[in-house]
Amino acid sequence: MLSYTLRRLAFAIPTVLVISLIVFLMLDMAPGDPTGSLPLTIPLEVREQIRQSLGLGDPVMVRYFKWLYMMCFIEPMHILAGVTGWDIAPDGPRILSWQTRSPVGDILVQRVPQTLWVVGMGYLFGILIALPIGVISAYRQYSWFDQVGTFVSMIGFSVPTFFTGVVFILVFSVWLGWFPSMYDTTHNVTNWDSFLFQVRQIAMPVAVLALFNASQISRFMRASMLDNLNQDYVRTARAKGLGEKTVVLVHVLRNSMIPVVTVIAIGIPTVFTGAIITEQIFRVNGLGDALIRAIYVSDWPMVQTITFIFAILIVLFNLIADVLYGILDPRIRYD
Amino acid sequence: MKTRVALLGTAAAIVMAPAMALADRERGSSGHLNIIYWQAVSTMNPYLSGGTKEMNAASVVLEPLARFDNLGELTPWLVDEIPTLDNGGVAEDLKSITWTLTEGLLWSDGSPVTSADVVFSYEYCTHPEGGCSYRDRFAGIDRVEAVDDLTVTVYFEDVTPNPYLPFVGAGSVIIQQEQFQDCLGARAPECTDANFAPIGTGPYVVSSFRPNDVIEFVANENYRVPTQPYFETITWAGGGDANGAARAVFQTGEMDYAWNLQLAPEVIEQMEAGGMGELLVDFGPLMERIELNFTDVSPDLPPDERGTRAHPHPILSDIRVREALSRAIDRELLTEIGFGPMGMATCNFIVAPPAMASPNNDNCLVQDIDRANELLDEAGWERGPDGIRVKDGERLELLFQTSTNAVRQDFQALIQADWREIGVETRLRNIDAGVFFGSDPGSNDTYLKFFADAQMYASLFEGTDPTPHLEQRRCGREPQPSTQWQGQNINRYCNEEYDELWAELNREPDPDRRQELVIALNDMFVQDYAHLPLVARGRVSAASTTVGGIVMNVWDSEHWNQAEWYRIEE
């Protein structure tokens, strides 16, 4: 198992490198100009000087290797230095965002907590809601509970978050006035009142995302439970005289969780990539928001860096899902 | 439409505001202000950004020597008086201008503001490797010299009748030498701390800055007016979308001020019914127009001749066709649908300042299909069997391009229908704004290359002097292969008379004569139907009804008088 994991890890490195090169070249070829979003009052000669000062004068491969070096060495060291307080940050140029002319790494460090809180909570609550619904729906297949559950998850699945988000804002902020419509990123939790405010401002985006995630995962859970409920070992367990509770919650649930756990693990990178639309609607300044805005203004260093991080996370969590599969299911061994 | 147009209200506000304001308002007495910019601010150094949002945010910290007030008049800001020919501040030969700083000015860190800071600001922005966005403000300057601690003289290379570009307006601010002296040229982006929290002379100081997210300001203790600013702190939030920002002011009251609400008129009207906010609109030089191409862009031409004046446009070179296209457009309808109270139909190239807007072209405001048809008949274009006009076997067919944007696509469809009515077939195309407004010479889709017959976009000029804007339409200023397709004579207009008149304007120091010349140039250009003005577009923001003292300004930063904003007490 260990050697399998190591082998997979070693194989992941070239994969990620190839992804980074492809992303870099694609962005380089993409039409769009970082000075294209500036007001037309800025003359063209000045725009050309701005492009030069952004480093666009170098050949593409030079820029790629510069970026790769900074991405793989300088930025991690700076982040490590920031986290630990050690004085290990190397000197020299860092990856600079074209919009802010400041290091991309610093912006990402500011952005990650919001995304983890909001999107992470949305995912967590989604899972917590989905599992019981999936189990009960499968156990009482075609009951009213199953029908309602199916209906709600179909809605959650098919209605996009940019619609549910706006509906939530209209109902709960504009009409009822319960929750703020904008997320205040400067808010610090220091006491009970400020904690309550944090809960109120996080409630709506989390609810929107939880609904969406729960719909997906509950369908998986239900399907997986149904597969297992008809298996021979379940009949055997019942025949042995085991209680219905034990049969469902111990035997069937544990077996049904195997595919669901992998689905959940593979979905975790989406927590980091952020829910771009939801973040924008509720003005949560997370990674997804940073990405979409960088795309709008052709801020390629920012786009490259965020996409590269996503690529690493996706490759990594795919690996974790595979390993988890092996751990959970004794029938599967990779060696 | 019951919209309060601030343009009209502004005068009243100015008269009334001081009377009410002087009660017992002092620094910080109004507490906290919330501002939302749905396009978040990226940096606090306007020289490194060029965007309007950054310029506006920086304007509450960094200030110029003089700026434009809401009427477009030059107002002394860090100086006691505007240098003129009469007071001797501007040299007789029009080749230099001398500014004298107000005595006793302090930076927010308590150190004195000196002429060395002014000279340094010039050096910072003109450094060849810096990529300064407002580099053109300092164009044509020979040198900037400090005469003494408070006096600074700008020497121009040439006779400069309008010397009020450098150090005037929110794009040409004074930065502190001590803070930025190690940040010149290529090192400019490395000074992240200075770029995010510049030391300034303005009413506020940055207390925390998160790029593309939120800025927090506190009142500057060393601000020159002891009773101002009235708001102690500002949270300048960014992000979300224009809808959300408008909602937060009009409907939920979470925000006090929202910038740049370019939303559909019916959306604005509906939200305004929330009653918690007020729409602020004022009109500046921003104008939505159609450019008609004077050159042939046929792809059959060799690449270095396509779209150049070597090949005149086969259809649009005829002024009768151009006039017909203009007459067929219903500008009032376009304005109502696309901009509502935030736009005004126009027939002028120079739409503002009011004194410079020509009164001679208003006849285009009324759609005149009959006249348009007549003109095309005269020009020899005859209706074919499908209603589209034909001449010498060629159909009257035009390619009409613009950037991707809901309002512009509505406009395209309406104009296509108008032109269809006079027998002109229009093919429509829209291009992503980042590409269309980019200046990549390798792309064939930029507005500069203009490989189409007509294109629509909005443009404007900085400050109140349209001379540079008029200059763009001179012969030889068009984008062409030899200039890597750089140039701002977008429609490739060329008229010797126009060039001569412009040269006269460029030499003329007398303001009244300049005004006449601007109007004459404008009339010459639009009466040649070289270019079809459509809508003068307003600057649109929204403010909570509980905030007073806001004076919308289209000539400078909207926050030019931020120090005077206050909370209206119930």
CSV table of C-alpha atoms in Angstrom, one decimal, chain B residues 107-455:
chain,number,residue,atom,x,y,z
B,107,TRP,CA,1.6,64.7,5.3
B,108,SER,CA,-0.5,62.3,7.3
B,109,ASP,CA,2.7,61.2,9.2
B,110,GLY,CA,3.2,64.8,10.4
B,111,SER,CA,6.1,65.7,8.1
B,112,PRO,CA,5.8,68.9,6.0
B,113,VAL,CA,4.9,68.8,2.3
B,114,THR,CA,7.6,70.4,0.2
B,115,SER,CA,8.2,71.2,-3.5
B,116,ALA,CA,10.7,68.3,-3.5
B,117,ASP,CA,7.7,65.9,-3.2
B,118,VAL,CA,6.1,67.5,-6.2
B,119,VAL,CA,9.3,67.1,-8.3
B,120,PHE,CA,9.6,63.6,-7.1
B,121,SER,CA,6.0,62.7,-8.1
B,122,TYR,CA,7.0,63.9,-11.6
B,123,GLU,CA,10.1,61.7,-11.6
B,124,TYR,CA,8.2,58.7,-10.3
B,125,CYS,CA,5.6,58.8,-13.0
B,126,THR,CA,8.0,59.6,-15.9
B,127,HIS,CA,10.6,56.9,-15.1
B,128,PRO,CA,11.0,54.9,-18.3
B,129,GLU,CA,10.7,51.5,-16.7
B,130,GLY,CA,7.9,52.3,-14.3
B,131,GLY,CA,4.9,51.8,-16.7
B,132,CYS,CA,3.1,54.7,-15.0
B,133,SER,CA,-0.6,54.8,-16.2
B,134,TYR,CA,-0.8,58.6,-16.2
B,135,ARG,CA,2.4,59.1,-18.0
B,136,ASP,CA,0.6,61.2,-20.6
B,137,ARG,CA,-0.2,63.8,-18.0
B,138,PHE,CA,3.5,64.6,-17.9
B,139,ALA,CA,4.0,64.5,-21.6
B,140,GLY,CA,5.8,67.5,-23.2
B,141,ILE,CA,7.5,68.5,-20.0
B,142,ASP,CA,11.2,69.5,-20.3
B,143,ARG,CA,11.9,69.5,-16.5
B,144,VAL,CA,10.2,70.2,-13.2
B,145,GLU,CA,12.3,72.3,-10.7
B,146,ALA,CA,11.9,73.2,-7.1
B,147,VAL,CA,12.4,77.0,-6.8
B,148,ASP,CA,12.2,77.0,-3.0
B,149,ASP,CA,10.6,74.8,-0.3
B,150,LEU,CA,7.1,75.7,-1.4
B,151,THR,CA,7.5,76.8,-5.0
B,152,VAL,CA,7.8,74.5,-8.0
B,153,THR,CA,8.1,75.4,-11.7
B,154,VAL,CA,7.1,73.1,-14.6
B,155,TYR,CA,9.0,73.9,-17.8
B,156,PHE,CA,7.4,72.7,-21.1
B,157,GLU,CA,9.3,71.8,-24.2
B,158,ASP,CA,6.8,73.8,-26.3
B,159,VAL,CA,4.3,76.5,-26.1
B,160,THR,CA,1.5,75.0,-24.0
B,161,PRO,CA,-1.7,77.0,-23.9
B,162,ASN,CA,-3.3,74.6,-21.4
B,163,PRO,CA,-0.6,74.0,-18.7
B,164,TYR,CA,-3.1,72.5,-16.3
B,165,LEU,CA,-2.5,68.8,-16.9
B,166,PRO,CA,0.5,67.9,-14.7
B,167,PHE,CA,-0.5,67.8,-11.0
B,168,VAL,CA,-4.1,68.6,-11.7
B,169,GLY,CA,-7.0,66.2,-11.2
B,170,ALA,CA,-7.2,62.9,-9.4
B,171,GLY,CA,-4.9,61.1,-11.9
B,172,SER,CA,-2.0,63.3,-11.2
B,173,VAL,CA,-1.4,63.3,-7.5
B,174,ILE,CA,1.5,64.2,-5.2
B,175,ILE,CA,3.2,61.3,-3.5
B,176,GLN,CA,5.6,61.5,-0.6
B,177,GLN,CA,9.2,61.3,-1.7
B,178,GLU,CA,10.4,59.7,1.6
B,179,GLN,CA,7.9,56.9,1.2
B,180,PHE,CA,8.5,56.2,-2.5
B,181,GLN,CA,12.1,57.1,-3.1
B,182,ASP,CA,13.2,53.5,-3.3
B,183,CYS,CA,10.3,52.5,-5.6
B,184,LEU,CA,11.3,54.1,-8.8
B,185,GLY,CA,11.0,52.4,-12.2
B,186,ALA,CA,11.1,48.6,-12.3
B,187,ARG,CA,11.1,48.5,-8.5
B,188,ALA,CA,7.7,50.2,-8.2
B,189,PRO,CA,5.7,47.0,-7.8
B,190,GLU,CA,8.0,45.7,-5.1
B,191,CYS,CA,6.9,48.5,-2.7
B,192,THR,CA,3.7,46.7,-1.8
B,193,ASP,CA,3.3,48.4,1.6
B,194,ALA,CA,3.7,51.8,0.1
B,195,ASN,CA,1.4,51.0,-2.8
B,196,PHE,CA,-1.3,49.7,-0.5
B,197,ALA,CA,-1.1,52.4,2.2
B,198,PRO,CA,0.4,55.6,0.7
B,199,ILE,CA,1.0,58.5,3.0
B,200,GLY,CA,-1.0,61.4,1.7
B,201,THR,CA,-2.4,64.8,2.4
B,202,GLY,CA,-6.1,63.9,2.0
B,203,PRO,CA,-8.7,63.6,4.6
B,204,TYR,CA,-8.2,59.9,5.2
B,205,VAL,CA,-5.4,57.4,6.0
B,206,VAL,CA,-5.5,53.7,5.1
B,207,SER,CA,-5.7,51.6,8.2
B,208,SER,CA,-6.0,48.2,6.4
B,209,PHE,CA,-6.0,47.2,2.8
B,210,ARG,CA,-6.9,43.9,1.3
B,211,PRO,CA,-6.4,43.9,-2.5
B,212,ASN,CA,-9.6,43.4,-4.5
B,213,ASP,CA,-11.5,43.1,-1.3
B,214,VAL,CA,-11.9,45.8,1.3
B,215,ILE,CA,-10.1,49.0,2.5
B,216,GLU,CA,-10.5,50.6,5.9
B,217,PHE,CA,-9.8,54.3,6.3
B,218,VAL,CA,-9.6,56.4,9.4
B,219,ALA,CA,-9.6,60.2,9.5
B,220,ASN,CA,-6.2,61.9,8.9
B,221,GLU,CA,-5.2,63.7,12.2
B,222,ASN,CA,-3.1,66.1,10.2
B,223,TYR,CA,-5.7,67.1,7.7
B,224,ARG,CA,-5.5,70.8,6.9
B,225,VAL,CA,-9.2,71.6,7.8
B,226,PRO,CA,-9.4,71.1,11.6
B,227,THR,CA,-13.1,70.3,11.6
B,228,GLN,CA,-13.0,67.7,8.8
B,229,PRO,CA,-13.4,65.0,7.7
B,230,TYR,CA,-16.8,64.5,9.4
B,231,PHE,CA,-16.8,60.7,9.1
B,232,GLU,CA,-14.3,59.1,11.5
B,233,THR,CA,-13.9,55.9,9.6
B,234,ILE,CA,-14.8,54.4,6.2
B,235,THR,CA,-15.2,50.8,5.1
B,236,TRP,CA,-14.7,50.7,1.4
B,237,ALA,CA,-15.9,47.2,0.4
B,238,GLY,CA,-15.4,45.7,-3.0
B,239,GLY,CA,-16.8,42.8,-4.9
B,240,GLY,CA,-20.2,41.3,-5.7
B,241,ASP,CA,-22.0,42.7,-8.6
B,242,ALA,CA,-23.7,46.0,-9.6
B,243,ASN,CA,-27.1,44.5,-8.7
B,244,GLY,CA,-26.0,43.6,-5.3
B,245,ALA,CA,-24.4,47.0,-4.7
B,246,ALA,CA,-27.6,48.8,-5.8
B,247,ARG,CA,-29.7,46.5,-3.6
B,248,ALA,CA,-27.5,47.2,-0.5
B,249,VAL,CA,-28.1,51.0,-0.9
B,250,PHE,CA,-31.7,51.1,-2.1
B,251,GLN,CA,-33.3,48.2,-0.4
B,252,THR,CA,-31.4,46.9,2.6
B,253,GLY,CA,-29.6,50.0,3.6
B,254,GLU,CA,-26.4,48.1,4.5
B,255,MET,CA,-24.3,50.5,2.4
B,256,ASP,CA,-24.2,54.3,2.2
B,257,TYR,CA,-22.7,54.8,-1.2
B,258,ALA,CA,-22.4,52.6,-4.3
B,259,TRP,CA,-20.4,53.4,-7.3
B,260,ASN,CA,-21.0,52.9,-11.0
B,261,LEU,CA,-24.4,51.3,-11.2
B,262,GLN,CA,-24.7,50.7,-14.9
B,263,LEU,CA,-27.9,48.7,-14.6
B,264,ALA,CA,-30.9,48.4,-16.8
B,265,PRO,CA,-33.2,51.5,-16.3
B,266,GLU,CA,-36.1,49.4,-15.1
B,267,VAL,CA,-34.0,47.6,-12.5
B,268,ILE,CA,-32.8,50.9,-11.1
B,269,GLU,CA,-36.3,52.3,-11.1
B,270,GLN,CA,-37.7,49.3,-9.2
B,271,MET,CA,-34.9,49.3,-6.6
B,272,GLU,CA,-35.2,53.0,-6.1
B,273,ALA,CA,-38.8,52.4,-4.9
B,274,GLY,CA,-37.1,50.9,-1.8
B,275,GLY,CA,-36.8,54.5,-0.8
B,276,MET,CA,-33.6,54.2,1.2
B,277,GLY,CA,-31.3,55.7,-1.4
B,278,GLU,CA,-31.1,58.2,-4.1
B,279,LEU,CA,-29.7,57.9,-7.6
B,280,LEU,CA,-26.9,60.3,-8.5
B,281,VAL,CA,-26.4,61.0,-12.2
B,282,ASP,CA,-24.2,63.6,-13.8
B,283,PHE,CA,-23.0,63.9,-17.4
B,284,GLY,CA,-19.4,64.3,-18.4
B,285,PRO,CA,-17.6,63.7,-21.7
B,286,LEU,CA,-18.4,59.9,-21.9
B,287,MET,CA,-20.3,59.3,-25.2
B,288,GLU,CA,-21.5,56.1,-26.9
B,289,ARG,CA,-20.9,56.4,-30.7
B,290,ILE,CA,-20.8,54.5,-33.9
B,291,GLU,CA,-17.6,54.9,-35.9
B,292,LEU,CA,-17.9,54.6,-39.7
B,293,ASN,CA,-14.8,53.2,-41.4
B,294,PHE,CA,-13.3,55.4,-44.2
B,295,THR,CA,-11.1,52.6,-45.4
B,296,ASP,CA,-11.7,49.3,-47.2
B,297,VAL,CA,-11.2,46.3,-44.9
B,298,SER,CA,-11.8,43.6,-47.4
B,299,PRO,CA,-9.7,40.5,-46.5
B,300,ASP,CA,-8.7,40.2,-50.2
B,301,LEU,CA,-6.4,43.2,-49.8
B,302,PRO,CA,-2.7,42.6,-48.8
B,303,PRO,CA,-2.3,42.6,-45.0
B,304,ASP,CA,-0.3,45.8,-45.0
B,305,GLU,CA,-2.9,47.7,-47.0
B,306,ARG,CA,-6.1,46.3,-45.5
B,307,GLY,CA,-7.8,49.0,-43.4
B,308,THR,CA,-5.4,51.8,-44.5
B,309,ARG,CA,-6.1,55.0,-46.3
B,310,ALA,CA,-4.6,53.6,-49.4
B,311,HIS,CA,-8.0,52.0,-50.1
B,312,PRO,CA,-11.0,54.2,-49.4
B,313,HIS,CA,-14.2,52.4,-48.3
B,314,PRO,CA,-16.3,51.4,-51.3
B,315,ILE,CA,-19.6,52.4,-49.7
B,316,LEU,CA,-19.0,54.7,-46.8
B,317,SER,CA,-16.7,57.1,-48.6
B,318,ASP,CA,-19.9,58.7,-49.9
B,319,ILE,CA,-21.1,61.3,-47.4
B,320,ARG,CA,-24.7,60.8,-48.5
B,321,VAL,CA,-24.6,57.2,-47.3
B,322,ARG,CA,-23.1,58.2,-44.0
B,323,GLU,CA,-25.7,60.9,-43.5
B,324,ALA,CA,-28.5,58.4,-44.3
B,325,LEU,CA,-27.2,56.0,-41.7
B,326,SER,CA,-27.3,58.7,-39.1
B,327,ARG,CA,-30.7,60.0,-40.0
B,328,ALA,CA,-32.2,56.5,-39.8
B,329,ILE,CA,-31.2,56.0,-36.2
B,330,ASP,CA,-33.8,56.7,-33.5
B,331,ARG,CA,-31.4,58.1,-30.8
B,332,GLU,CA,-34.2,59.0,-28.3
B,333,LEU,CA,-35.5,55.4,-28.3
B,334,LEU,CA,-32.0,54.0,-27.9
B,335,THR,CA,-31.4,56.2,-24.9
B,336,GLU,CA,-34.7,55.3,-23.3
B,337,ILE,CA,-34.1,51.6,-23.7
B,338,GLY,CA,-30.5,51.4,-22.9
B,339,PHE,CA,-29.9,54.1,-20.3
B,340,GLY,CA,-33.1,55.7,-19.2
B,341,PRO,CA,-32.3,58.6,-16.9
B,342,MET,CA,-28.6,57.8,-17.1
B,343,GLY,CA,-28.3,58.8,-20.7
B,344,MET,CA,-29.0,61.8,-23.0
B,345,ALA,CA,-29.4,61.4,-26.8
B,346,THR,CA,-26.7,63.5,-28.5
B,347,CYS,CA,-25.5,64.6,-31.9
B,348,ASN,CA,-22.1,66.0,-30.8
B,349,PHE,CA,-18.6,64.6,-30.7
B,350,ILE,CA,-17.7,66.9,-27.7
B,351,VAL,CA,-20.7,66.6,-25.4
B,352,ALA,CA,-19.2,68.3,-22.3
B,353,PRO,CA,-18.3,70.6,-20.6
B,354,PRO,CA,-21.6,72.4,-21.3
B,355,ALA,CA,-19.9,75.5,-22.6
B,356,MET,CA,-18.1,73.5,-25.2
B,357,ALA,CA,-21.0,71.4,-26.5
B,358,SER,CA,-22.2,72.7,-29.8
B,359,PRO,CA,-25.8,73.8,-30.2
B,360,ASN,CA,-25.7,73.4,-34.0
B,361,ASN,CA,-26.4,69.7,-34.6
B,362,ASP,CA,-29.6,68.9,-32.8
B,363,ASN,CA,-31.5,68.0,-36.0
B,364,CYS,CA,-30.2,64.4,-35.8
B,365,LEU,CA,-32.2,63.8,-32.6
B,366,VAL,CA,-35.3,63.1,-34.6
B,367,GLN,CA,-35.3,60.0,-36.7
B,368,ASP,CA,-35.9,60.9,-40.4
B,369,ILE,CA,-36.4,57.7,-42.5
B,370,ASP,CA,-37.7,59.7,-45.5
B,371,ARG,CA,-34.7,61.9,-45.7
B,372,ALA,CA,-32.4,58.9,-45.3
B,373,ASN,CA,-34.2,57.1,-48.2
B,374,GLU,CA,-33.9,60.2,-50.3
B,375,LEU,CA,-30.2,60.4,-49.7
B,376,LEU,CA,-29.6,56.8,-50.6
B,377,ASP,CA,-31.7,57.3,-53.8
B,378,GLU,CA,-29.6,60.3,-54.7
B,379,ALA,CA,-26.4,58.3,-54.1
B,380,GLY,CA,-27.6,55.8,-56.7
B,381,TRP,CA,-28.4,52.9,-54.4
B,382,GLU,CA,-31.6,51.3,-55.6
B,383,ARG,CA,-33.9,48.8,-53.8
B,384,GLY,CA,-33.3,45.2,-54.9
B,385,PRO,CA,-36.1,42.6,-54.9
B,386,ASP,CA,-35.5,41.8,-51.2
B,387,GLY,CA,-35.6,45.4,-50.1
B,388,ILE,CA,-31.9,45.7,-49.8
B,389,ARG,CA,-30.3,48.4,-51.9
B,390,VAL,CA,-28.0,47.6,-54.7
B,391,LYS,CA,-25.6,49.7,-56.8
B,392,ASP,CA,-23.4,48.4,-59.7
B,393,GLY,CA,-24.2,44.9,-58.6
B,394,GLU,CA,-23.0,45.4,-55.0
B,395,ARG,CA,-25.4,45.0,-52.1
B,396,LEU,CA,-25.5,47.7,-49.4
B,397,GLU,CA,-24.3,45.4,-46.7
B,398,LEU,CA,-22.3,46.5,-43.6
B,399,LEU,CA,-20.5,44.6,-40.8
B,400,PHE,CA,-21.3,46.2,-37.5
B,401,GLN,CA,-19.2,45.2,-34.5
B,402,THR,CA,-19.0,46.1,-30.8
B,403,SER,CA,-18.0,44.6,-27.5
B,404,THR,CA,-20.1,42.0,-25.7
B,405,ASN,CA,-22.4,43.9,-23.4
B,406,ALA,CA,-26.2,43.5,-23.0
B,407,VAL,CA,-27.0,47.2,-23.7
B,408,ARG,CA,-24.7,47.2,-26.8
B,409,GLN,CA,-26.4,44.1,-28.2
B,410,ASP,CA,-29.8,45.7,-27.7
B,411,PHE,CA,-28.5,48.8,-29.6
B,412,GLN,CA,-27.1,46.7,-32.4
B,413,ALA,CA,-30.5,45.0,-32.9
B,414,LEU,CA,-32.4,48.2,-32.9
B,415,ILE,CA,-30.0,49.9,-35.3
B,416,GLN,CA,-30.0,46.9,-37.5
B,417,ALA,CA,-33.8,47.3,-37.7
B,418,ASP,CA,-33.6,51.0,-38.4
B,419,TRP,CA,-31.0,50.5,-41.2
B,420,ARG,CA,-33.0,47.6,-42.6
B,421,GLU,CA,-35.9,50.1,-43.1
B,422,ILE,CA,-33.8,52.2,-45.4
B,423,GLY,CA,-32.5,49.2,-47.3
B,424,VAL,CA,-29.2,48.6,-45.6
B,425,GLU,CA,-28.4,45.1,-44.5
B,426,THR,CA,-26.3,44.9,-41.3
B,427,ARG,CA,-24.4,41.8,-40.1
B,428,LEU,CA,-23.8,42.0,-36.4
B,429,ARG,CA,-20.8,40.8,-34.5
B,430,ASN,CA,-19.8,41.2,-30.8
B,431,ILE,CA,-16.4,40.6,-29.3
B,432,ASP,CA,-15.3,40.1,-25.8
B,433,ALA,CA,-14.5,43.4,-24.2
B,434,GLY,CA,-11.0,42.3,-23.1
B,435,VAL,CA,-10.1,41.5,-26.7
B,436,PHE,CA,-12.0,44.3,-28.4
B,437,PHE,CA,-10.5,47.1,-26.2
B,438,GLY,CA,-7.1,45.3,-26.0
B,439,SER,CA,-4.3,46.7,-28.2
B,440,ASP,CA,-2.6,43.5,-29.2
B,441,PRO,CA,-1.4,44.1,-32.8
B,442,GLY,CA,-1.7,40.4,-33.5
B,443,SER,CA,-5.4,40.3,-33.0
B,444,ASN,CA,-7.8,41.2,-35.8
B,445,ASP,CA,-10.6,41.8,-33.4
B,446,THR,CA,-9.5,45.0,-31.7
B,447,TYR,CA,-11.4,48.3,-32.1
B,448,LEU,CA,-8.1,49.7,-33.2
B,449,LYS,CA,-7.8,47.5,-36.3
B,450,PHE,CA,-11.5,48.1,-37.0
B,451,PHE,CA,-11.8,45.3,-39.6
B,452,ALA,CA,-15.5,46.1,-39.9
B,453,ASP,CA,-17.6,48.8,-41.6
B,454,ALA,CA,-19.1,50.2,-38.4
B,455,GLN,CA,-18.4,49.8,-34.7
